[in-house]
Short mmCIF file of C-alpha atoms in Angstrom, two decimals:
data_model
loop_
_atom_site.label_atom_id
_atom_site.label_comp_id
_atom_site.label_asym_id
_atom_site.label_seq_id
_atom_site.Cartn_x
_atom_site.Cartn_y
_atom_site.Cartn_z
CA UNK A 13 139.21 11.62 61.60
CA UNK A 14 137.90 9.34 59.58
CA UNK A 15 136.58 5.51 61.09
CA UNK A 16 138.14 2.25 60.37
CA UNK A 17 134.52 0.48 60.35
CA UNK A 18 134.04 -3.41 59.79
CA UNK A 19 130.67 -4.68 59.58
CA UNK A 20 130.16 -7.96 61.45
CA UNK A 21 128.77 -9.42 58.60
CA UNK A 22 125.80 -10.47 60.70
CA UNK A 23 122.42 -8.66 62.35
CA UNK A 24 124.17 -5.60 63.75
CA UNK A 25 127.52 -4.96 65.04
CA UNK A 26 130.88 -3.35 63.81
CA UNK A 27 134.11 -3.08 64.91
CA UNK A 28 135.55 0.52 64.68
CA UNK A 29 139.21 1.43 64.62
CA UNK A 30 141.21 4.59 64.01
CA UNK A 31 139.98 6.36 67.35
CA UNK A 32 140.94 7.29 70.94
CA UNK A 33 138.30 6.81 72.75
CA UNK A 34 140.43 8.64 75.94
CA UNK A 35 140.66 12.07 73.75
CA UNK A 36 137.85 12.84 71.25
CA UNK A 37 136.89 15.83 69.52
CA UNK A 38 132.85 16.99 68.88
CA UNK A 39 134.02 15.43 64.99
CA UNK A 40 134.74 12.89 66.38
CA UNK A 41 131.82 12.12 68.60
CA UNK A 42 129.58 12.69 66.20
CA UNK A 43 131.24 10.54 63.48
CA UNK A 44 130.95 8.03 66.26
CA UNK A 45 127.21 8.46 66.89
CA UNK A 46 126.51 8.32 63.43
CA UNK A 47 128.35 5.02 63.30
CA UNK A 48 126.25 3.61 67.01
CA UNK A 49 122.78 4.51 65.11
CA UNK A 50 123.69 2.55 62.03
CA UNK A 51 125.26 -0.55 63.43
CA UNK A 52 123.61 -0.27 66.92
CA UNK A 53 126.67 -2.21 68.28
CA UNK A 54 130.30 -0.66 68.07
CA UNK A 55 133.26 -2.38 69.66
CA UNK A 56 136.56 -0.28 69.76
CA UNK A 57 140.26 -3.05 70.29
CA UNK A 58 143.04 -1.46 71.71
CA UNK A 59 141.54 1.65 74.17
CA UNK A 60 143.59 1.88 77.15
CA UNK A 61 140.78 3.78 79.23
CA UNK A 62 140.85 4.62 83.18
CA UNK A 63 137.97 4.90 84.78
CA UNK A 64 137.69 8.94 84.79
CA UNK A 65 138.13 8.20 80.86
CA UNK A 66 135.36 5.74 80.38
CA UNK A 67 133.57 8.13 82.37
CA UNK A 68 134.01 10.78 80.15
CA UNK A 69 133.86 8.83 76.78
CA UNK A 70 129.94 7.72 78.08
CA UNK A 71 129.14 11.77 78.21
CA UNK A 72 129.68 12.48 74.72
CA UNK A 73 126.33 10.62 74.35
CA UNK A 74 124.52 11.47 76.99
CA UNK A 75 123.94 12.04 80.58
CA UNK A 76 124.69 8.97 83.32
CA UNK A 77 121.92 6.46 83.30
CA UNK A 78 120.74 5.31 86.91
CA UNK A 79 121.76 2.06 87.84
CA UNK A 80 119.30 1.27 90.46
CA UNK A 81 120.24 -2.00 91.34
CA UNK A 82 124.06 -2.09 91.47
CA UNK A 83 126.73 -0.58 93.37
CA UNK A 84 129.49 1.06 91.97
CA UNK A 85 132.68 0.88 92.46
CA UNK A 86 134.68 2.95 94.44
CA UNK A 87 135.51 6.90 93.47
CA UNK A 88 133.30 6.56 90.61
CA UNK A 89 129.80 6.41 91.14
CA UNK A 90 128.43 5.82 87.51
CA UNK A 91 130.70 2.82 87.38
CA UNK A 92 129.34 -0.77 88.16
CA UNK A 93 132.05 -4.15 87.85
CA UNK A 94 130.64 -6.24 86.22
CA UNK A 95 132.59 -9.64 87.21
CA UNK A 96 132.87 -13.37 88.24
CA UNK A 97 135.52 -14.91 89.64
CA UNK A 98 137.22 -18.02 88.25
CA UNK A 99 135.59 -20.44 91.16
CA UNK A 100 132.20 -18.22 91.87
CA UNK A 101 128.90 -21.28 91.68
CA UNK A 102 126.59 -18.10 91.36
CA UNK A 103 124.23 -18.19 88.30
CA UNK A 104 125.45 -16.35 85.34
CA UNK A 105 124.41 -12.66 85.73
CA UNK A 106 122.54 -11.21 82.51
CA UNK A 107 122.51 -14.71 80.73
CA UNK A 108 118.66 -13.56 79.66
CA UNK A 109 117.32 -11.61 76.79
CA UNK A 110 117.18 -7.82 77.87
CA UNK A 111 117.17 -4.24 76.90
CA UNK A 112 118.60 -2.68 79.96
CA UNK A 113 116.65 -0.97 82.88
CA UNK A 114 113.15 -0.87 80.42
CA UNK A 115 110.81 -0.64 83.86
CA UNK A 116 112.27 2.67 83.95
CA UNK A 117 109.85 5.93 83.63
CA UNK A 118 112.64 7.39 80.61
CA UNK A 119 115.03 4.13 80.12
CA UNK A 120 118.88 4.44 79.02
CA UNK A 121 119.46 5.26 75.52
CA UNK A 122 122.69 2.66 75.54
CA UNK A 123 125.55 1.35 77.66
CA UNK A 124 129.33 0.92 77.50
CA UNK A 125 131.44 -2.22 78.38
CA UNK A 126 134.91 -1.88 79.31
CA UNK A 127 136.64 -5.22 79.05
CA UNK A 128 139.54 -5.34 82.29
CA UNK A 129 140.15 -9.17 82.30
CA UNK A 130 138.75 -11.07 79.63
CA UNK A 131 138.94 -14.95 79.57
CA UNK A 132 140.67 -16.67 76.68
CA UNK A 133 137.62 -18.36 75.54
CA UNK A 134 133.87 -17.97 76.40
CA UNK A 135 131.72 -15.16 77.72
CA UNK A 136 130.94 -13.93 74.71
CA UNK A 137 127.83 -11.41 74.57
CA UNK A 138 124.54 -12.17 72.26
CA UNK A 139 122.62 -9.08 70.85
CA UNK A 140 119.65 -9.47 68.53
CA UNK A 141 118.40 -6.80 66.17
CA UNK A 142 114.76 -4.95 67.16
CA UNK A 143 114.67 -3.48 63.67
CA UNK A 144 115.39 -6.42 62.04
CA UNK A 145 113.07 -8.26 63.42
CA UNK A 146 109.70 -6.11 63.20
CA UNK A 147 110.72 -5.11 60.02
CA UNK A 148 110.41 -9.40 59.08
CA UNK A 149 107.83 -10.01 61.16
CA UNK A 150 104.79 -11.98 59.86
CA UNK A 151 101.81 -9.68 59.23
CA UNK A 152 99.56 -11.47 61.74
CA UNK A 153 101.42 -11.80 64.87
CA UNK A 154 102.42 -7.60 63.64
CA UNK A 155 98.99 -7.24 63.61
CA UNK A 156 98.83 -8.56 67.50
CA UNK A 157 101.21 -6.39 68.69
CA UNK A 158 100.53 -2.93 66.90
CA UNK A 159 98.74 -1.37 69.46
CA UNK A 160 99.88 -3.29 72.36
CA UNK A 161 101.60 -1.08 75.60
CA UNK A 162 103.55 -3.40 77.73
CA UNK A 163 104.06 -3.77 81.11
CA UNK A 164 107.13 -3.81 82.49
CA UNK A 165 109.03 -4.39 85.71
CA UNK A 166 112.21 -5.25 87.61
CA UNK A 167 110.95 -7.61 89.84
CA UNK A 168 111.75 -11.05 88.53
CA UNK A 169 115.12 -10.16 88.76
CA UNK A 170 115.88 -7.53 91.59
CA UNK A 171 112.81 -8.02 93.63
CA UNK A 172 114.06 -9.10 97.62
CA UNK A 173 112.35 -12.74 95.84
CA UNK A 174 114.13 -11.97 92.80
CA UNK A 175 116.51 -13.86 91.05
CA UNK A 176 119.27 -11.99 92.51
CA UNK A 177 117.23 -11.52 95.57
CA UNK A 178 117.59 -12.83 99.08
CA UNK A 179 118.42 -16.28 98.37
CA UNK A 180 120.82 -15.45 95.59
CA UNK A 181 123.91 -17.56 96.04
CA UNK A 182 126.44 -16.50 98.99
CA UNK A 183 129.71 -16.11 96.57
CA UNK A 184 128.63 -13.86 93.83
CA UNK A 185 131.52 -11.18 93.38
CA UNK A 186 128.90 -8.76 91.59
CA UNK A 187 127.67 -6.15 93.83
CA UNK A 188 123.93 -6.33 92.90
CA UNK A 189 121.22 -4.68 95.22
CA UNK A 190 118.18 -5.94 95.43
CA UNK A 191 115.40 -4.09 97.02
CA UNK A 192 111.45 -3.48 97.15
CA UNK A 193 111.28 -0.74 94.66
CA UNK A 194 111.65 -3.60 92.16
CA UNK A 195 108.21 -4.09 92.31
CA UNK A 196 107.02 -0.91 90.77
CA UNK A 197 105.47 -0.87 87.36
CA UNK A 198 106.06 1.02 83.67
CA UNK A 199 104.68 0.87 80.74
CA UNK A 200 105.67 1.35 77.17
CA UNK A 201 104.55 0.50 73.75
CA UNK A 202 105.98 -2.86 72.43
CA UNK A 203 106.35 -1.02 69.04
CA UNK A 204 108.53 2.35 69.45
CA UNK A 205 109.69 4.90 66.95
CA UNK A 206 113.26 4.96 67.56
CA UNK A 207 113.93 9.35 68.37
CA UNK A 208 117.01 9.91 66.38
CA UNK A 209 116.49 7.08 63.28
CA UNK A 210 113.06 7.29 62.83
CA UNK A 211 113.05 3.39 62.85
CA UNK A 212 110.16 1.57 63.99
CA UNK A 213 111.08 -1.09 66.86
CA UNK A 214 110.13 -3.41 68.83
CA UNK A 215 111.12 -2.59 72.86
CA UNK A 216 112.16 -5.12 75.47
CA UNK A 217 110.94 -8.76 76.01
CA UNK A 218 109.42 -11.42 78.23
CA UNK A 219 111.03 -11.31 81.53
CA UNK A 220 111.23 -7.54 82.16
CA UNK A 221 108.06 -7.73 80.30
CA UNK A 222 105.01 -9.00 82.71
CA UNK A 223 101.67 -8.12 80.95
CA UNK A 224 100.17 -6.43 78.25
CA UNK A 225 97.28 -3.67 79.21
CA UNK A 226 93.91 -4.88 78.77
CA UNK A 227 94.68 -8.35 78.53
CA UNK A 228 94.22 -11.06 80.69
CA UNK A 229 97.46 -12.55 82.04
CA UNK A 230 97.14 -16.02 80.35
CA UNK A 231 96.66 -14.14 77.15
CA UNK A 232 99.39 -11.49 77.59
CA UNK A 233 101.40 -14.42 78.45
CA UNK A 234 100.91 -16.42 75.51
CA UNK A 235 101.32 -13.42 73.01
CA UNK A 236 104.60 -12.69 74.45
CA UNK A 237 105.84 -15.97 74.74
CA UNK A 238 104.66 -16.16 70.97
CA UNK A 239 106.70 -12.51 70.26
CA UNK A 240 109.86 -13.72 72.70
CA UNK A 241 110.51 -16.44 70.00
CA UNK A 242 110.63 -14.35 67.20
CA UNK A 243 112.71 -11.73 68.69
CA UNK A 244 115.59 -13.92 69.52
CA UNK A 245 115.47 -15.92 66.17
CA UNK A 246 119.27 -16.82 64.66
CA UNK A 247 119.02 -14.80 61.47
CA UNK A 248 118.63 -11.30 63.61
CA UNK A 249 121.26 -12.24 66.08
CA UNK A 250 124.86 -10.89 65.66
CA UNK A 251 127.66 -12.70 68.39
CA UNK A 252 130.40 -10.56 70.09
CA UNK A 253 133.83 -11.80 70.93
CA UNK A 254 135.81 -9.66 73.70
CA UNK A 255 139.29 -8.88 73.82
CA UNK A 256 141.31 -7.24 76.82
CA UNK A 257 140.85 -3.49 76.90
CA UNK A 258 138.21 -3.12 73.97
CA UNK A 259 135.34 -0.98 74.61
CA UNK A 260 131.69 -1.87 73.63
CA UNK A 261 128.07 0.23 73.63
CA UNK A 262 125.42 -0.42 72.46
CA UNK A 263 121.87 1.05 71.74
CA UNK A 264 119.04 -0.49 73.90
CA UNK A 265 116.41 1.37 72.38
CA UNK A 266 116.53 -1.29 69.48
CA UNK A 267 118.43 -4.43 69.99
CA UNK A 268 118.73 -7.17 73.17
CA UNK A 269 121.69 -8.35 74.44
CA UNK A 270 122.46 -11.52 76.82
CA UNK A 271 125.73 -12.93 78.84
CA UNK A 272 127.25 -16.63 78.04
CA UNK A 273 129.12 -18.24 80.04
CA UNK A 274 132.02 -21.22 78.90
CA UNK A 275 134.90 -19.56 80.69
CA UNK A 276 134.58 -21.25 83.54
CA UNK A 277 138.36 -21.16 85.83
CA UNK A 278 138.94 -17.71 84.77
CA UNK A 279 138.17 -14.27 86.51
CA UNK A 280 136.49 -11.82 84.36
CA UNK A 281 135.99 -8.51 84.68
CA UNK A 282 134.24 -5.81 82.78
CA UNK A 283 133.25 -1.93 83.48
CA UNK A 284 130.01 -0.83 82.57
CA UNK A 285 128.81 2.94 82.28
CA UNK A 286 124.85 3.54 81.37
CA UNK A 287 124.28 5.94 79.09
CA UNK A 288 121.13 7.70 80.47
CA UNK A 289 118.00 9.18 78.43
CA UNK A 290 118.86 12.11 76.26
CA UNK A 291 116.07 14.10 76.19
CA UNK A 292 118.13 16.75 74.21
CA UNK A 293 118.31 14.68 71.57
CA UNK A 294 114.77 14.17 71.16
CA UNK A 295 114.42 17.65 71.17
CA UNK A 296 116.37 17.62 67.67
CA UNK A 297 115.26 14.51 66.05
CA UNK A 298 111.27 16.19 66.63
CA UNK A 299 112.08 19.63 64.86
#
């Protein structure tokens, strides 16, 4: 097989064509990969994918992320819905700057985004471009950062005083779970070596983000306020439109992504897979 690829033109991003995602050979997959670490977002029109075959796509490149916070849906356990319904008043879910699940000890390597019912305008999804945007940094705030090991957590979001906590808003259709495990702490470096490119990074951002080691928090705070501004800037931002039954994944070990909302009087409803930490493929990238 050989890929129908169309660079977005912008940041990142490229729509691929010339595949079933359903039935894939190890060519295949790998042509695939290859395509995900260059472009770090692929988008795929036209899959008609069950459940069991999204599923199975998301193993090609690795094992099941944990999704500690959401339920899944029914009969398939790595599956979360990710959905609003045409009248919800909820806030919109995701609609900050995130790499996904980065409090984690070992944090997925990407996700997948089924699109079931797509509105015909709005909810389009923003990623910005990690590389990009060390690689352009100015050499003083680079010089801020080098060394820096962040600290990150889940609880301004999932925390039971979270966001999408206790008090969230009575008619959100998402099944999100908050609980007291959001609390916990991780830390990471704010500049990473991606394992498979070789790329240098920058990892996660203010919000999931609460404090850098060895610095006060009014400090920390200012620094990565300061860093958060840079990362999101225009010219390392690429925008995705969805389309009924297209497939997207993404790599969160090197860009951000966000939700938008505008499609307000319209259901939508996506399927998301996670795909989990390889460690097998840092095995191979180190020899």
């Amino acid at each position: 097989m050989t890929l129908d690829i169309t660079p977005s033109g912008q940041a990142c991003g490229a729509t691929v064509r010339g595949a079933n995602l359903a039935d894939l050979d190890a060519g295949e997959v790998a042509e695939i990969r290859a395509a995900w670490l260059d472009h770090k977002v692929l988008a795929f029109p036209d899959q008609q994918l069950t459940d069991s075959d999204l599923e199975r796509y998301t193993l090609n490149f690795g094992p099941f992320g944990v999704d500690p916070y959401f339920a899944s849906i029914d009969g398939h356990p790595h599956i979360a819905a990710i959905s609003r319904l045409a009248d919800e008043t909820s806030s919109l879910f995701a609609e900050n700057w995130h790499a996904d699940w980065t409090f984690q000890e070992f944090p997925p390597d990407g996700t997948c985004l089924y699109g079931k019912v797509i509105p015909p305008h709005g909810g389009d999804t923003l990623y910005t471009n990690q590389q990009a945007a060390l690689e352009a940094m100015p050499t003083d705030l680079r010089s801020r950062i080098e060394d820096a090991v962040a600290i990150h957590s889940a609880r301004g979001g999932y925390a039971p005083d979270g966001a999408y906590g206790d008090d969230d808003d009575d008619d959100r259709s998402m099944a999100i779970r908050p609980n007291e495990s959001a609390y916990a702490t991780q830390t990471h470096r704010i500049i990473r070596t991606h394992p498979e490119t070789g790329a240098q990074t920058l990892y996660s951002v203010l919000g999931y983000i609460i404090g850098i080691e060895g610095m006060d928090d009014a400090e920390a705070h200012a620094l990565l306020g300061e860093l958060y501004g840079w990362q999101i800037r225009d010219e390392f931002q690429y925008r995705h439109k969805w389309e009924p039954n297209m497939l997207v994944m993404w790599d969160n070990r090197c860009v951000l992504h966000r939700a938008t909302g505008g499609y307000e009087g319209y259901d939508r409803l996506l399927h998301r897979t996670t795909i989990g930490y390889n460690a097998a493929v840092r095995e191979v990238a180190s020899v």
